[in-house]
Short mmCIF file of C-alpha atoms and ligand atoms in Angstrom, two decimals:
data_model
loop_
_atom_site.label_atom_id
_atom_site.label_comp_id
_atom_site.label_asym_id
_atom_site.label_seq_id
_atom_site.Cartn_x
_atom_site.Cartn_y
_atom_site.Cartn_z
CA MET A 1 -23.01 24.68 -3.56
CA ARG A 2 -21.01 27.00 -5.78
CA TYR A 3 -17.23 27.13 -6.01
CA ASP A 4 -14.58 29.13 -7.86
CA SER A 5 -12.21 26.17 -7.90
CA ILE A 6 -12.62 22.43 -7.50
CA THR A 7 -10.04 22.55 -4.68
CA GLU A 8 -12.63 24.36 -2.55
CA ALA A 9 -14.65 21.13 -2.63
CA ILE A 10 -11.91 19.21 -0.79
CA GLY A 11 -12.97 18.11 2.69
CA GLY A 12 -16.37 18.25 4.39
CA THR A 13 -16.95 14.57 3.65
CA PRO A 14 -19.95 12.71 5.14
CA LEU A 15 -19.85 10.56 8.27
CA VAL A 16 -22.28 7.69 7.67
CA ARG A 17 -23.55 5.23 10.28
CA ILE A 18 -23.22 1.55 9.42
CA ASP A 19 -26.39 -0.43 10.05
CA PRO A 20 -25.91 -2.40 13.32
CA ALA A 21 -27.72 -5.33 11.69
CA VAL A 22 -24.70 -5.54 9.35
CA HIS A 23 -21.78 -5.16 11.78
CA GLY A 24 -23.48 -6.92 14.70
CA LEU A 25 -22.03 -4.69 17.48
CA ARG A 26 -24.72 -4.17 20.11
CA HIS A 27 -23.35 -1.23 22.10
CA ILE A 28 -21.17 0.56 19.58
CA ASP A 29 -22.31 2.96 16.87
CA LEU A 30 -19.90 2.48 13.98
CA TYR A 31 -19.44 5.31 11.48
CA ALA A 32 -17.60 5.46 8.14
CA LYS A 33 -15.85 8.71 7.23
CA LEU A 34 -16.31 8.76 3.46
CA GLU A 35 -13.05 10.21 2.21
CA MET A 36 -13.62 8.71 -1.23
CA LEU A 37 -16.13 11.52 -1.78
CA ASN A 38 -13.35 14.09 -2.02
CA PRO A 39 -13.32 15.59 -5.55
CA PHE A 40 -10.23 13.75 -6.85
CA GLY A 41 -11.45 10.52 -5.29
CA SER A 42 -9.58 9.91 -2.05
CA LEU A 43 -8.40 11.10 1.34
CA LYS A 44 -5.09 12.05 -0.28
CA ASP A 45 -6.78 15.09 -1.87
CA ARG A 46 -6.46 16.84 1.48
CA ALA A 47 -2.75 16.12 1.87
CA ALA A 48 -1.95 16.89 -1.79
CA TRP A 49 -3.68 20.27 -1.60
CA ASN A 50 -2.21 21.18 1.79
CA MET A 51 1.31 20.34 0.62
CA THR A 52 1.03 22.43 -2.57
CA ARG A 53 -1.43 25.30 -2.11
CA ASP A 54 1.10 27.91 -0.90
CA ARG A 55 3.85 26.83 -3.29
CA LEU A 56 2.08 26.60 -6.65
CA ALA A 57 2.34 30.24 -7.69
CA GLY A 58 6.11 30.34 -7.00
CA ALA A 59 6.61 27.01 -8.75
CA ALA A 60 4.75 28.29 -11.83
CA GLU A 61 6.95 31.41 -11.94
CA ARG A 62 10.12 29.34 -11.72
CA GLY A 63 8.84 26.78 -14.25
CA GLU A 64 9.12 23.89 -11.78
CA THR A 65 7.68 20.39 -12.04
CA VAL A 66 5.63 19.00 -9.18
CA VAL A 67 7.17 15.66 -8.08
CA GLU A 68 6.06 13.01 -5.62
CA LEU A 69 7.13 9.46 -4.85
CA SER A 70 3.70 7.91 -5.21
CA SER A 71 2.03 5.30 -7.36
CA GLY A 72 -1.49 5.88 -6.18
CA ASN A 73 -3.93 8.37 -4.79
CA THR A 74 -1.44 11.13 -3.91
CA ALA A 75 -0.12 11.06 -7.47
CA LYS A 76 -3.67 11.22 -8.82
CA ALA A 77 -4.59 14.26 -6.69
CA LEU A 78 -1.29 16.00 -7.46
CA ALA A 79 -1.65 15.36 -11.20
CA LEU A 80 -5.04 17.08 -11.17
CA ILE A 81 -3.90 19.97 -8.95
CA SER A 82 -0.80 20.48 -11.11
CA GLY A 83 -2.82 20.48 -14.34
CA LEU A 84 -5.24 22.97 -12.82
CA HIS A 85 -2.34 25.33 -12.12
CA GLY A 86 -0.55 24.84 -15.42
CA LEU A 87 2.32 22.83 -13.97
CA PRO A 88 3.72 19.50 -15.10
CA PHE A 89 3.57 16.59 -12.66
CA LYS A 90 5.95 13.67 -12.38
CA SER A 91 5.30 10.56 -10.33
CA VAL A 92 8.40 8.66 -9.28
CA THR A 93 8.03 5.14 -7.98
CA ASN A 94 9.79 1.81 -8.03
CA ARG A 95 6.78 -0.09 -9.31
CA MET A 96 3.29 0.81 -10.48
CA ARG A 97 1.44 -2.22 -9.22
CA ILE A 98 -2.11 -1.25 -10.14
CA PRO A 99 -2.24 -0.91 -13.96
CA GLU A 100 -5.54 0.99 -13.89
CA VAL A 101 -3.96 3.71 -11.73
CA LYS A 102 -0.91 3.92 -13.98
CA GLU A 103 -3.12 4.36 -17.04
CA LEU A 104 -5.25 6.92 -15.28
CA LEU A 105 -2.16 8.93 -14.30
CA LEU A 106 -0.98 8.93 -17.91
CA LEU A 107 -4.44 10.06 -19.01
CA LEU A 108 -4.22 12.91 -16.50
CA GLY A 109 -0.99 14.04 -18.15
CA ALA A 110 1.43 12.77 -15.51
CA GLU A 111 4.93 11.68 -16.39
CA ILE A 112 5.83 8.40 -14.69
CA GLU A 113 9.39 7.54 -13.78
CA GLU A 114 9.92 4.04 -12.43
CA LEU A 115 13.13 3.55 -10.48
CA PRO A 116 14.42 0.47 -8.73
CA GLY A 117 14.16 0.37 -4.97
CA ARG A 118 13.54 -2.00 -2.11
CA SER A 119 10.07 -0.65 -1.62
CA GLU A 120 8.27 2.46 -2.72
CA CYS A 121 8.85 3.82 0.75
CA LEU A 122 12.18 5.37 1.53
CA ASP A 123 14.85 4.15 3.84
CA PRO A 124 17.07 7.21 4.42
CA ALA A 125 19.78 4.96 5.87
CA ASP A 126 20.11 2.95 2.65
CA GLU A 127 22.69 4.79 0.55
CA ASP A 128 22.31 2.39 -2.37
CA ASP A 129 18.59 2.69 -2.88
CA PRO A 130 18.12 4.65 -6.13
CA LEU A 131 14.87 6.06 -4.84
CA THR A 132 16.72 7.43 -1.81
CA LEU A 133 19.35 9.02 -4.04
CA PHE A 134 16.62 10.52 -6.19
CA HIS A 135 14.86 11.80 -3.09
CA ARG A 136 18.04 13.51 -1.92
CA GLN A 137 18.59 15.15 -5.32
CA LEU A 138 15.05 16.55 -5.28
CA ASN A 139 15.72 18.32 -2.01
CA LEU A 140 18.98 19.95 -3.13
CA PRO A 141 18.84 23.73 -3.54
CA GLY A 142 18.34 24.72 -7.17
CA SER A 143 16.38 21.56 -8.08
CA ALA A 144 13.68 22.57 -10.60
CA HIS A 145 11.07 20.66 -8.67
CA LEU A 146 8.27 21.30 -6.26
CA HIS A 147 8.79 18.14 -4.25
CA THR A 148 5.82 17.48 -1.97
CA ASP A 149 7.65 14.78 0.01
CA GLN A 150 4.57 13.11 1.51
CA TYR A 151 6.47 10.62 3.67
CA PHE A 152 8.31 13.39 5.51
CA ASN A 153 6.08 16.45 5.11
CA ALA A 154 4.30 17.66 8.26
CA LEU A 155 1.70 19.37 6.02
CA ASN A 156 0.43 15.89 5.11
CA THR A 157 -0.41 15.20 8.76
CA GLU A 158 -1.58 18.77 9.27
CA ALA A 159 -4.25 18.43 6.55
CA HIS A 160 -5.98 15.81 8.68
CA ALA A 161 -5.31 17.45 12.06
CA ALA A 162 -6.98 20.63 10.80
CA GLY A 163 -9.65 19.06 8.57
CA THR A 164 -10.60 15.39 8.85
CA GLY A 165 -10.31 15.16 12.66
CA PRO A 166 -12.31 18.31 13.55
CA GLU A 167 -14.98 17.32 10.97
CA ILE A 168 -15.47 13.99 12.78
CA ILE A 169 -15.88 15.78 16.13
CA ALA A 170 -18.35 18.29 14.63
CA ASP A 171 -20.44 15.50 13.06
CA LEU A 172 -20.55 13.64 16.40
CA ASP A 173 -22.11 16.75 18.00
CA GLY A 174 -18.88 18.01 19.54
CA ARG A 175 -17.63 14.67 20.89
CA ALA A 176 -14.66 12.59 19.88
CA PRO A 177 -15.38 8.91 19.15
CA ASP A 178 -14.22 6.28 21.66
CA TRP A 179 -12.25 4.48 18.91
CA PHE A 180 -10.71 5.69 15.70
CA VAL A 181 -9.62 3.09 13.14
CA ALA A 182 -7.49 3.82 10.06
CA CYS A 183 -5.16 2.11 7.62
CA VAL A 184 -1.56 3.33 7.62
CA GLY A 185 0.18 4.34 4.38
CA THR A 186 2.23 7.50 4.85
CA ALA A 187 0.56 7.65 8.30
CA GLY A 188 -0.54 11.24 7.57
CA SER A 189 -4.27 10.66 7.99
CA SER A 190 -4.14 8.44 11.09
CA THR A 191 -1.57 10.68 12.83
CA GLY A 192 -3.37 13.92 11.99
CA VAL A 193 -6.85 12.70 12.94
CA ALA A 194 -5.51 11.08 16.14
CA ARG A 195 -3.90 14.36 17.13
CA ALA A 196 -7.13 16.34 16.68
CA LEU A 197 -9.27 13.74 18.45
CA ARG A 198 -6.90 13.39 21.42
CA ALA A 199 -6.65 17.17 21.80
CA HIS A 200 -10.40 17.05 22.28
CA ASP A 201 -10.49 13.92 24.44
CA PRO A 202 -7.25 12.18 25.47
CA ALA A 203 -9.15 8.92 26.11
CA VAL A 204 -9.68 8.22 22.39
CA ARG A 205 -8.16 4.89 21.38
CA VAL A 206 -6.47 4.74 18.00
CA ILE A 207 -6.20 1.51 16.03
CA GLY A 208 -3.79 1.54 13.09
CA LEU A 209 -4.08 -1.17 10.44
CA VAL A 210 -1.13 -2.39 8.39
CA GLY A 211 -0.87 -5.05 5.70
CA GLU A 212 0.08 -8.56 6.74
CA LYS A 213 3.76 -9.22 5.97
CA SER A 214 4.40 -10.34 2.39
CA ASP A 215 0.78 -9.55 1.49
CA PHE A 216 -0.24 -6.56 -0.64
CA ILE A 217 -3.14 -4.19 -0.03
CA PRO A 218 -2.73 -1.22 -2.39
CA GLY A 219 -2.23 2.06 -0.51
CA ILE A 220 -1.09 0.70 2.84
CA ARG A 221 2.17 -0.61 4.21
CA THR A 222 3.27 -3.62 6.16
CA ILE A 223 4.60 -3.22 9.69
CA ASP A 224 8.19 -3.30 8.33
CA GLU A 225 7.59 -0.80 5.55
CA VAL A 226 5.85 1.68 7.79
CA GLN A 227 8.97 2.04 10.00
CA GLU A 228 10.68 3.72 7.03
CA VAL A 229 8.16 6.57 6.91
CA GLY A 230 9.38 9.87 8.36
CA ILE A 231 6.02 11.01 9.73
CA PHE A 232 5.16 7.61 11.26
CA ASP A 233 5.33 7.60 15.07
CA PRO A 234 4.40 4.31 16.77
CA ALA A 235 3.23 6.29 19.82
CA THR A 236 0.24 7.51 17.76
CA TYR A 237 -1.40 4.09 17.94
CA ASP A 238 -2.77 2.23 20.94
CA THR A 239 -2.42 -0.82 18.76
CA LEU A 240 -1.16 -1.62 15.25
CA GLU A 241 -2.87 -4.67 13.79
CA PRO A 242 -2.23 -6.57 10.53
CA VAL A 243 -4.94 -7.19 7.94
CA THR A 244 -4.66 -9.68 5.06
CA SER A 245 -5.77 -8.93 1.51
CA ASP A 246 -8.50 -11.57 1.91
CA GLU A 247 -9.83 -9.77 4.99
CA ALA A 248 -9.67 -6.41 3.21
CA ILE A 249 -11.71 -7.84 0.31
CA GLU A 250 -14.18 -9.46 2.70
CA GLY A 251 -14.70 -6.12 4.50
CA MET A 252 -14.99 -4.35 1.16
CA LEU A 253 -17.70 -6.78 0.00
CA THR A 254 -19.76 -5.99 3.10
CA LEU A 255 -19.45 -2.25 2.44
CA LEU A 256 -20.35 -2.74 -1.25
CA ARG A 257 -23.14 -5.27 -0.92
CA ARG A 258 -24.74 -4.38 2.40
CA CYS A 259 -23.90 -0.73 3.10
CA GLY A 260 -24.24 1.04 -0.26
CA LEU A 261 -20.64 2.25 -0.02
CA LEU A 262 -18.42 2.02 -3.13
CA ALA A 263 -15.35 1.44 -0.97
CA GLY A 264 -11.95 0.20 -2.16
CA PRO A 265 -9.81 -2.46 -0.43
CA THR A 266 -8.41 -0.20 2.31
CA GLY A 267 -11.93 0.93 3.23
CA GLY A 268 -12.73 -2.77 3.50
CA ALA A 269 -9.60 -3.37 5.57
CA ALA A 270 -10.56 -0.56 7.94
CA TYR A 271 -14.11 -1.89 8.33
CA PHE A 272 -12.89 -5.46 8.85
CA GLY A 273 -10.19 -4.36 11.32
CA ALA A 274 -12.65 -2.16 13.24
CA VAL A 275 -15.28 -4.88 13.68
CA ARG A 276 -12.66 -7.50 14.56
CA HIS A 277 -11.11 -5.24 17.21
CA LEU A 278 -14.43 -4.04 18.67
CA ARG A 279 -16.34 -7.33 18.75
CA GLU A 280 -14.76 -8.60 21.96
CA LEU A 281 -14.94 -5.23 23.70
CA ASP A 282 -18.59 -4.84 22.72
CA ALA A 283 -19.61 -7.89 24.74
CA GLY A 284 -18.44 -6.26 28.01
CA LEU A 285 -20.10 -2.87 27.46
CA THR A 286 -23.21 -1.54 29.17
CA GLU A 287 -23.19 2.03 27.82
CA ARG A 288 -23.32 3.23 24.22
CA ARG A 289 -19.97 3.95 22.57
CA THR A 290 -18.89 5.31 19.19
CA ALA A 291 -16.24 4.26 16.67
CA VAL A 292 -15.16 5.82 13.37
CA PHE A 293 -13.20 4.27 10.51
CA ILE A 294 -11.98 5.79 7.25
CA VAL A 295 -12.99 4.82 3.73
CA CYS A 296 -10.05 6.13 1.74
CA ASP A 297 -11.08 5.60 -1.88
CA ARG A 298 -13.41 3.86 -4.33
CA VAL A 299 -13.44 0.33 -5.69
CA GLU A 300 -13.35 0.82 -9.48
CA SER A 301 -9.56 0.98 -9.90
CA TYR A 302 -9.13 -2.32 -8.07
CA VAL A 303 -11.18 -4.68 -10.24
CA GLY A 304 -7.98 -6.21 -11.70
CA TYR A 305 -6.56 -6.61 -8.18
CA ILE A 306 -9.75 -8.43 -7.12
CA ARG A 307 -9.78 -10.59 -10.27
CA ARG A 308 -6.37 -11.98 -9.32
CA ARG A 309 -7.27 -12.69 -5.72
CA ARG A 310 -10.96 -13.58 -5.87
CA PRO A 311 -11.91 -14.46 -9.47
CA ASP A 312 -15.03 -16.17 -8.10
CA LEU A 313 -16.44 -12.72 -7.29
CA LEU A 314 -16.37 -11.90 -11.02
CA GLY A 315 -17.88 -15.19 -12.14
CA LEU A 316 -14.48 -16.62 -13.15
CA PRO A 317 -13.17 -20.10 -12.28
CA PRO A 318 -10.97 -20.35 -9.16
CA VAL A 319 -7.21 -20.15 -9.59
CA ARG A 320 -5.58 -23.41 -8.55
CA ASN A 321 -1.93 -22.55 -9.00
CA SER A 322 -1.72 -19.46 -6.87
CA VAL A 323 0.41 -18.58 -3.85
CA ALA A 324 -2.83 -17.41 -2.21
CA THR A 325 -3.91 -21.07 -1.93
CA LEU A 326 -0.75 -22.23 -0.08
CA THR A 327 -1.03 -23.43 3.50
CA GLU A 328 1.43 -22.16 6.10
CA ALA A 329 2.82 -25.71 6.32
CA GLU A 330 3.52 -25.72 2.57
CA VAL A 331 5.29 -22.35 2.81
CA ALA A 332 7.32 -23.53 5.82
CA SER A 333 8.48 -26.64 3.97
CA ALA A 334 9.84 -24.72 0.94
CA ALA A 335 13.53 -25.38 0.25
CA VAL A 336 15.41 -22.24 1.29
CA ILE A 337 19.17 -21.90 0.90
CA GLY A 338 21.62 -19.24 2.07
CA VAL A 339 23.98 -17.27 -0.15
CA ASP A 340 27.05 -19.55 0.26
CA GLU A 341 25.06 -22.70 -0.45
CA ALA A 342 23.35 -21.03 -3.41
CA ARG A 343 26.69 -19.99 -4.91
CA ALA A 344 28.06 -23.51 -4.61
CA TRP A 345 24.86 -24.96 -6.08
CA ILE A 346 24.95 -22.57 -9.04
CA GLY A 347 28.56 -23.65 -9.68
CA GLU A 348 27.76 -27.38 -9.55
CA ARG A 349 24.24 -27.83 -10.91
CA HIS A 350 23.69 -24.66 -12.98
CA PRO A 351 20.08 -24.12 -11.88
CA LEU A 352 17.91 -21.66 -13.77
CA VAL A 353 18.12 -18.53 -11.59
CA VAL A 354 14.88 -16.55 -11.74
CA ASP A 355 14.90 -13.00 -10.36
CA LEU A 356 11.36 -11.98 -9.43
CA ARG A 357 12.03 -8.26 -8.90
CA GLY A 358 10.90 -5.40 -11.13
CA PRO A 359 12.78 -4.80 -14.41
CA PHE A 360 14.47 -1.61 -13.18
CA ALA A 361 15.82 -3.21 -10.02
CA TYR A 362 17.00 -6.16 -12.12
CA ALA A 363 18.70 -3.91 -14.66
CA ALA A 364 20.51 -2.05 -11.87
CA LEU A 365 22.02 -5.19 -10.30
CA HIS A 366 21.40 -8.92 -10.65
CA ILE A 367 23.01 -12.34 -10.34
CA GLU A 368 24.95 -13.13 -13.51
CA GLY A 369 23.06 -15.46 -15.84
CA SER A 370 19.74 -14.98 -14.04
CA VAL A 371 16.55 -14.30 -15.95
CA ASN A 372 14.08 -11.64 -14.89
CA ILE A 373 10.42 -12.57 -14.55
CA VAL A 374 8.70 -9.95 -12.42
CA ASP A 375 6.51 -11.56 -9.74
CA GLU A 376 3.22 -10.38 -11.26
CA LEU A 377 4.11 -12.00 -14.59
CA PHE A 378 5.37 -15.10 -12.80
CA ASP A 379 2.00 -15.28 -11.08
CA GLU A 380 0.26 -15.34 -14.47
CA LEU A 381 2.72 -17.91 -15.87
CA VAL A 382 2.22 -20.47 -13.09
CA ARG A 383 -1.55 -20.29 -13.46
CA GLY A 384 -1.18 -22.14 -16.74
CA GLY A 385 0.99 -24.92 -15.21
CA LEU A 386 4.69 -25.42 -14.50
CA PRO A 387 6.55 -22.74 -16.48
CA PHE A 388 9.86 -24.73 -16.63
CA GLY A 389 10.85 -28.28 -17.41
CA ARG A 390 11.37 -30.63 -14.46
CA SER A 391 14.90 -31.66 -15.41
CA ARG A 392 16.67 -28.39 -14.57
CA PRO A 393 16.78 -27.18 -10.95
CA VAL A 394 15.45 -23.67 -10.25
CA LEU A 395 16.66 -21.01 -7.84
CA LEU A 396 14.17 -18.23 -7.14
CA ALA A 397 15.30 -14.83 -5.87
CA CYS A 398 13.28 -11.78 -4.79
CA PRO A 399 14.25 -8.66 -2.79
CA VAL A 400 14.22 -10.24 0.70
CA GLY A 401 13.41 -13.91 0.18
CA GLU A 402 9.76 -13.90 1.27
CA LYS A 403 7.97 -14.03 -2.09
CA SER A 404 10.50 -16.43 -3.58
CA ALA A 405 9.90 -18.88 -0.71
CA ARG A 406 6.17 -18.85 -1.46
CA TYR A 407 6.75 -19.44 -5.16
CA ALA A 408 9.23 -22.23 -4.36
CA ALA A 409 6.49 -23.88 -2.26
CA LEU A 410 4.00 -23.47 -5.09
CA LEU A 411 6.28 -24.93 -7.80
CA THR A 412 7.07 -27.85 -5.46
CA ARG A 413 3.36 -28.51 -5.01
CA MET A 414 2.97 -28.36 -8.80
CA GLY A 415 5.47 -31.19 -9.15
CA HIS A 416 8.85 -29.58 -9.75
CA PRO A 417 11.44 -31.83 -8.06
CA ASP A 418 14.10 -29.24 -7.15
CA VAL A 419 13.12 -25.60 -6.61
CA ARG A 420 14.92 -23.53 -4.00
CA SER A 421 14.49 -20.00 -2.69
CA LEU A 422 17.40 -17.65 -1.93
CA ALA A 423 17.23 -16.84 1.80
CA GLY A 424 17.25 -13.08 2.39
CA GLY A 425 16.93 -12.47 -1.35
CA ILE A 426 19.10 -10.17 -3.47
CA ILE A 427 19.68 -7.94 -0.43
CA ALA A 428 21.35 -10.82 1.46
CA TRP A 429 23.34 -11.70 -1.67
CA ARG A 430 24.54 -8.10 -1.94
CA ASP A 431 25.26 -7.83 1.80
CA ALA A 432 27.34 -11.03 1.64
CA GLY A 433 29.51 -9.34 -1.01
CA ALA A 434 28.55 -11.93 -3.66
CA PRO A 435 29.00 -10.68 -7.24
CA LEU A 436 26.20 -8.81 -8.99
CA VAL A 437 26.20 -7.51 -12.54
CA ARG A 438 24.52 -4.57 -14.21
CA ASP A 439 22.82 -4.51 -17.62
C1 PLP B 501 -6.03 3.52 -0.83
C2 PLP B 501 -5.35 4.10 0.37
N1 PLP B 501 -5.79 3.81 1.58
C3 PLP B 501 -5.19 4.28 2.69
C4 PLP B 501 -4.10 5.11 2.61
C5 PLP B 501 -3.43 5.57 3.88
O1 PLP B 501 -3.37 6.93 4.07
P1 PLP B 501 -2.12 7.65 4.74
O2 PLP B 501 -1.11 7.86 3.66
O3 PLP B 501 -2.67 8.96 5.22
O4 PLP B 501 -1.61 6.81 5.84
C6 PLP B 501 -3.62 5.44 1.34
C7 PLP B 501 -2.45 6.29 1.18
O5 PLP B 501 -1.94 6.49 0.10
C8 PLP B 501 -4.27 4.94 0.20
O6 PLP B 501 -3.83 5.23 -1.05
#
């Protein structure tokens, strides 16, 4: 294989059958589409190249910077494509949650701009979200940017409708699979592949996988977050099913240890979600059927992510004081108070108010007198024991009140006598018109 440019090596990834002795399905052949074998390391190589290829020459002439709102694989592919064409690349995000990816992006020459925002995904209806404002500025005429706009760009979906989907059909000897299973981030890959497969055979069933609410699987969105994506259309999916980070890691371990596939967590989530969905159906089948799932990227960048969730896999002692160990009953019994009650309580008892959001969101607007301990750091702090004395009450606040409720439950279990969580988080506080200050 000889190429004039590395971009010619994008696509044409292998479709590999998973050993039935591993997945246990008796009538279904299960295949993995190995998108992590794209040259920049993930399925986003296709979207990044399709969104830029016709615009790079013009952008170079005008001296533009390539910009994308991404903290992961799209940014990585765009950084490499930009460097290859002599253009600067800037990644804008509200939080780089995987330090290895942030460091890699810097190594690739990317500029990283972290802005506050409710989530990395955009909500065009939210006028106050700095990411939304930034997004709007990028699209104004005269902006010196080549903005690839992956959450709204049809070329993202198109890359998979023209490439990934037809490749699957060709590798299955001209037939579409009976089921197609994919994790949903921007929704570009699942929507594009689904379109190509259904054009070939409308009977294909499409299973989209999203992260369980208030859980985090890097690269994919929860059911709430995905609604904010411009190219997401719920009609694409016959079913949308949640996957937890534990399930994603369990699926990933099977791919790593039994299948010879160096898959990352979303590959594991797709495998886990596929087998879970197909197991029941398999029992009623008499004829052979076929299913395909996507392995998006490789495992190496996620070792830190795995260390925090499953230290046992790395030979480390288990973490006792972690929200991951809470039972649903513990979470449900956390003390949660609304904005009015919280304001009265602050006035009377002067609790320590801890804001768990990122530093940029905190700097933009926060409750007066609160301290900022970003949730990842808070997670580390509580591992070593109670981070505050027992005598002062504590009010925890996060963007929407979900994480803070879990931490309130954890601190209560660790013996703090009066920890409360702000219901609805800083968003509810803001919506109630309660005062917020800026740094
Ligand atoms: C690791 C990982 N898996 C899955 C996806 C989902 O792909 P899509 O954006 O096409 O929905 C992404 C997207 O960024 C990703 O980074």
